[in-house]
Short mmCIF file of N, CA and C in Angstrom, two decimals:
data_model
loop_
_atom_site.label_atom_id
_atom_site.label_comp_id
_atom_site.label_asym_id
_atom_site.label_seq_id
_atom_site.Cartn_x
_atom_site.Cartn_y
_atom_site.Cartn_z
N MET A 1 -17.72 18.80 -0.46
CA MET A 1 -17.31 20.28 -0.43
C MET A 1 -16.05 20.40 -0.58
N VAL A 2 -15.54 21.30 -1.55
CA VAL A 2 -14.05 21.54 -1.67
C VAL A 2 -13.77 22.94 -1.39
N VAL A 3 -12.73 23.06 -0.37
CA VAL A 3 -12.32 24.77 -0.14
C VAL A 3 -10.81 24.85 -0.89
N ARG A 4 -10.92 25.80 -1.79
CA ARG A 4 -9.68 26.05 -2.40
C ARG A 4 -9.30 27.60 -2.88
N PRO A 5 -8.14 27.77 -3.22
CA PRO A 5 -7.88 29.41 -3.21
C PRO A 5 -8.68 29.96 -4.69
N VAL A 6 -9.40 31.14 -4.27
CA VAL A 6 -10.06 31.57 -5.42
C VAL A 6 -9.31 31.85 -6.55
N GLN A 7 -9.92 31.75 -8.04
CA GLN A 7 -8.91 31.72 -9.08
C GLN A 7 -9.28 32.85 -10.12
N LYS A 8 -8.53 33.30 -10.80
CA LYS A 8 -8.85 34.28 -11.99
C LYS A 8 -10.21 33.93 -12.70
N GLY A 9 -11.06 34.88 -12.92
CA GLY A 9 -12.31 34.81 -13.65
C GLY A 9 -13.45 34.29 -12.67
N GLU A 10 -13.01 34.24 -11.22
CA GLU A 10 -14.05 33.99 -10.32
C GLU A 10 -14.81 35.00 -9.56
N GLY A 11 -14.18 36.30 -9.97
CA GLY A 11 -14.51 37.54 -9.24
C GLY A 11 -16.16 37.84 -9.18
N ALA A 12 -16.81 37.67 -10.00
CA ALA A 12 -18.26 37.80 -9.90
C ALA A 12 -19.02 36.92 -8.94
N ALA A 13 -18.79 35.63 -8.97
CA ALA A 13 -18.90 34.85 -7.91
C ALA A 13 -18.52 35.12 -6.49
N TRP A 14 -17.46 35.51 -6.38
CA TRP A 14 -16.88 35.73 -5.24
C TRP A 14 -17.48 37.06 -4.54
N ALA A 15 -17.68 37.93 -5.37
CA ALA A 15 -18.15 39.29 -5.21
C ALA A 15 -19.86 39.21 -4.81
N ALA A 16 -20.45 38.10 -5.33
CA ALA A 16 -21.92 37.96 -5.13
C ALA A 16 -21.76 37.27 -3.84
N LEU A 17 -21.09 36.42 -3.39
CA LEU A 17 -21.11 36.02 -1.77
C LEU A 17 -20.89 37.12 -0.78
N ARG A 18 -19.75 38.01 -1.43
CA ARG A 18 -19.47 39.17 -0.43
C ARG A 18 -20.71 40.22 -0.29
N GLY A 19 -21.38 40.19 -1.23
CA GLY A 19 -22.66 40.95 -1.26
C GLY A 19 -23.68 40.39 -0.23
N TRP A 20 -23.68 39.06 0.14
CA TRP A 20 -24.57 38.50 0.98
C TRP A 20 -24.04 38.86 2.56
N LEU A 21 -22.67 38.73 2.70
CA LEU A 21 -22.22 39.01 3.95
C LEU A 21 -22.23 40.53 4.37
N TRP A 22 -22.08 41.40 3.34
CA TRP A 22 -22.03 42.90 3.71
C TRP A 22 -23.04 43.65 2.88
N PRO A 23 -24.29 43.32 3.30
CA PRO A 23 -25.42 43.72 2.45
C PRO A 23 -25.41 45.45 2.16
N ASP A 24 -24.76 45.87 2.98
CA ASP A 24 -24.97 47.48 2.77
C ASP A 24 -23.95 47.89 2.16
N ALA A 25 -23.10 47.42 1.76
CA ALA A 25 -21.90 47.77 1.21
C ALA A 25 -22.04 48.13 -0.38
N ASP A 26 -21.29 48.94 -1.15
CA ASP A 26 -21.73 49.31 -2.55
C ASP A 26 -21.35 47.90 -3.44
N LYS A 27 -22.23 47.62 -4.20
CA LYS A 27 -21.90 46.07 -5.00
C LYS A 27 -21.03 46.42 -5.97
N ALA A 28 -20.86 47.31 -6.51
CA ALA A 28 -19.62 47.87 -7.62
C ALA A 28 -18.16 47.88 -6.77
N GLU A 29 -18.23 48.29 -5.65
CA GLU A 29 -17.00 48.38 -5.04
C GLU A 29 -16.58 46.95 -4.49
N LEU A 30 -17.48 46.07 -4.28
CA LEU A 30 -17.24 44.70 -3.75
C LEU A 30 -16.59 44.15 -5.07
N VAL A 31 -17.15 44.32 -6.31
CA VAL A 31 -16.74 43.64 -7.50
C VAL A 31 -15.27 44.19 -7.97
N LYS A 32 -15.17 45.64 -7.54
CA LYS A 32 -13.90 46.21 -7.89
C LYS A 32 -12.76 45.76 -6.94
N GLU A 33 -12.90 45.54 -5.77
CA GLU A 33 -11.85 45.04 -4.63
C GLU A 33 -11.65 43.49 -5.36
N ALA A 34 -12.49 42.68 -5.67
CA ALA A 34 -12.37 41.50 -6.11
C ALA A 34 -11.51 41.01 -7.22
N GLU A 35 -11.92 42.03 -8.15
CA GLU A 35 -11.33 41.91 -9.56
C GLU A 35 -9.62 42.38 -9.22
N ALA A 36 -9.49 43.54 -8.51
CA ALA A 36 -8.30 43.98 -8.26
C ALA A 36 -7.41 43.04 -7.64
N PHE A 37 -7.87 42.20 -6.59
CA PHE A 37 -7.25 41.20 -6.02
C PHE A 37 -6.65 40.07 -6.97
N LEU A 38 -7.84 39.64 -7.48
CA LEU A 38 -7.65 38.65 -8.91
C LEU A 38 -6.40 39.01 -9.89
N ASP A 39 -6.42 40.27 -10.21
CA ASP A 39 -5.52 40.99 -11.10
C ASP A 39 -4.05 41.09 -10.56
N GLY A 40 -3.92 40.90 -9.22
CA GLY A 40 -2.65 40.74 -8.65
C GLY A 40 -2.36 42.06 -7.81
N LEU A 41 -3.32 43.02 -7.84
CA LEU A 41 -2.99 44.29 -7.33
C LEU A 41 -3.13 44.32 -5.94
N LYS A 42 -2.61 45.12 -4.91
CA LYS A 42 -2.61 45.36 -3.44
C LYS A 42 -3.79 45.43 -2.96
N VAL A 43 -4.69 44.79 -2.30
CA VAL A 43 -5.81 45.33 -1.60
C VAL A 43 -5.60 44.91 -0.22
N PRO A 44 -5.67 46.17 0.58
CA PRO A 44 -5.26 46.28 2.10
C PRO A 44 -5.84 45.22 2.85
N THR A 45 -7.02 44.78 2.59
CA THR A 45 -7.75 44.28 3.70
C THR A 45 -8.00 42.68 3.15
N ILE A 46 -7.26 42.30 2.20
CA ILE A 46 -7.07 40.76 1.39
C ILE A 46 -5.87 40.57 1.17
N ALA A 47 -5.27 39.46 1.81
CA ALA A 47 -4.12 38.55 1.83
C ALA A 47 -4.37 37.32 0.80
N ALA A 48 -5.42 36.79 1.33
CA ALA A 48 -5.72 35.56 0.56
C ALA A 48 -7.32 35.20 0.80
N VAL A 49 -7.85 34.62 -0.23
CA VAL A 49 -8.92 34.33 -0.42
C VAL A 49 -9.40 32.67 -0.68
N PHE A 50 -10.29 32.02 0.13
CA PHE A 50 -10.50 30.73 -0.32
C PHE A 50 -12.26 30.78 -0.41
N LEU A 51 -12.57 29.85 -1.57
CA LEU A 51 -13.83 29.66 -2.08
C LEU A 51 -13.95 28.33 -1.53
N ALA A 52 -15.41 28.07 -1.02
CA ALA A 52 -15.98 26.79 -0.90
C ALA A 52 -16.81 26.25 -1.76
N GLU A 53 -17.03 25.26 -2.35
CA GLU A 53 -18.06 25.03 -3.54
C GLU A 53 -18.36 23.48 -3.49
N GLU A 54 -19.24 23.12 -4.06
CA GLU A 54 -19.93 21.96 -4.13
C GLU A 54 -20.43 21.58 -5.67
N LYS A 55 -19.48 20.85 -6.40
CA LYS A 55 -19.75 20.59 -8.01
C LYS A 55 -19.78 22.05 -8.61
N THR A 56 -18.86 22.77 -8.40
CA THR A 56 -18.69 24.00 -8.95
C THR A 56 -19.53 25.15 -8.83
N LEU A 57 -20.25 24.87 -7.83
CA LEU A 57 -21.34 25.77 -7.18
C LEU A 57 -20.68 26.38 -5.93
N PRO A 58 -20.30 27.84 -6.24
CA PRO A 58 -19.79 28.44 -4.82
C PRO A 58 -20.90 28.57 -3.76
N LEU A 59 -20.38 28.07 -2.57
CA LEU A 59 -21.09 28.13 -1.35
C LEU A 59 -20.71 28.94 -0.28
N GLY A 60 -19.42 29.30 -0.59
CA GLY A 60 -19.12 30.29 0.64
C GLY A 60 -17.68 30.86 0.62
N PHE A 61 -17.12 31.78 1.18
CA PHE A 61 -15.75 32.20 1.08
C PHE A 61 -15.14 32.65 2.39
N LEU A 62 -13.93 32.81 2.23
CA LEU A 62 -13.05 33.18 3.54
C LEU A 62 -12.16 34.09 3.18
N GLU A 63 -11.89 35.48 3.66
CA GLU A 63 -11.03 36.43 3.36
C GLU A 63 -10.03 36.41 4.48
N LEU A 64 -8.60 36.42 4.29
CA LEU A 64 -7.92 36.75 5.25
C LEU A 64 -6.87 37.83 4.75
N ALA A 65 -6.54 38.61 5.95
CA ALA A 65 -5.53 39.86 5.84
C ALA A 65 -4.67 39.61 6.81
N VAL A 66 -3.60 40.42 6.66
CA VAL A 66 -2.28 40.16 7.61
C VAL A 66 -2.27 41.85 7.94
N ARG A 67 -2.74 41.61 9.52
CA ARG A 67 -2.28 42.78 10.18
C ARG A 67 -1.27 43.06 10.97
N PRO A 68 -0.69 44.20 11.06
CA PRO A 68 0.52 44.63 11.86
C PRO A 68 0.29 44.00 13.44
N PHE A 69 -0.65 44.22 13.85
CA PHE A 69 -1.02 43.45 15.28
C PHE A 69 -2.15 43.23 15.55
N SER A 70 -2.85 42.48 16.72
CA SER A 70 -3.91 42.31 17.11
C SER A 70 -4.17 42.24 18.71
N ASP A 71 -5.13 42.86 19.22
CA ASP A 71 -5.20 42.60 20.71
C ASP A 71 -5.14 41.47 21.20
N GLY A 72 -4.39 41.13 22.14
CA GLY A 72 -4.09 39.67 22.74
C GLY A 72 -3.15 38.80 21.94
N CYS A 73 -2.70 39.16 20.83
CA CYS A 73 -1.73 38.38 20.26
C CYS A 73 -0.23 38.96 20.58
N GLU A 74 0.60 37.99 20.55
CA GLU A 74 2.15 38.30 20.99
C GLU A 74 2.96 38.14 19.76
N SER A 75 2.48 37.50 18.76
CA SER A 75 3.43 37.62 17.63
C SER A 75 2.65 38.58 16.55
N ARG A 76 3.64 39.14 15.73
CA ARG A 76 3.43 40.03 14.61
C ARG A 76 4.15 39.51 13.19
N PRO A 77 3.33 39.88 12.24
CA PRO A 77 2.15 40.35 12.11
C PRO A 77 1.18 39.24 12.38
N VAL A 78 0.13 39.46 12.33
CA VAL A 78 -0.94 38.53 12.53
C VAL A 78 -2.18 38.11 11.43
N PRO A 79 -2.36 36.98 11.06
CA PRO A 79 -3.45 36.65 10.16
C PRO A 79 -4.83 36.92 10.96
N HIS A 80 -5.44 37.44 9.87
CA HIS A 80 -6.81 37.98 10.51
C HIS A 80 -7.96 37.59 9.69
N VAL A 81 -8.98 36.69 10.10
CA VAL A 81 -10.38 36.81 9.11
C VAL A 81 -10.93 37.81 8.97
N GLU A 82 -11.06 38.47 8.01
CA GLU A 82 -11.81 39.63 7.38
C GLU A 82 -13.14 39.38 7.05
N GLY A 83 -13.44 38.38 6.43
CA GLY A 83 -14.76 38.00 6.05
C GLY A 83 -14.97 36.36 5.77
N TRP A 84 -16.32 36.03 6.12
CA TRP A 84 -16.30 34.64 6.09
C TRP A 84 -17.92 34.73 6.05
N TYR A 85 -18.17 33.79 5.16
CA TYR A 85 -19.76 33.49 4.54
C TYR A 85 -19.82 32.20 3.97
N VAL A 86 -20.88 31.61 4.41
CA VAL A 86 -21.37 30.53 3.94
C VAL A 86 -22.66 30.36 3.74
N GLU A 87 -23.34 29.97 2.48
CA GLU A 87 -24.67 29.92 2.23
C GLU A 87 -25.58 29.12 3.23
N PRO A 88 -26.71 29.62 3.75
CA PRO A 88 -27.27 28.98 4.86
C PRO A 88 -27.58 27.56 4.63
N GLY A 89 -27.87 27.02 3.58
CA GLY A 89 -28.16 25.75 3.09
C GLY A 89 -26.92 24.72 3.11
N ALA A 90 -25.66 25.19 3.29
CA ALA A 90 -24.58 24.84 3.23
C ALA A 90 -23.89 24.62 4.66
N ARG A 91 -24.48 25.42 5.56
CA ARG A 91 -23.77 25.40 6.82
C ARG A 91 -24.12 24.17 7.83
N GLY A 92 -23.16 24.10 8.67
CA GLY A 92 -23.45 22.94 9.67
C GLY A 92 -22.20 21.83 9.21
#
């Protein structure tokens, strides 16, 4: 398995994984946010995204944000995992 930064053109695959993590979210909004981030636009809750894949098959993702503070943290700003999903068969 390889974990690497998400790349332009992978918005649909990333958005599909986002849909598994947030099944009640508006699917079109998940795609819109993913495409906006990949187009270089500022998305408040997304500072970096990594995809996990095996033989080019996307199996998971991790979304990071940078928050101004977080309870229990002394340093500021604070990186924060906003979303983390791995397909059930690839876990462990």
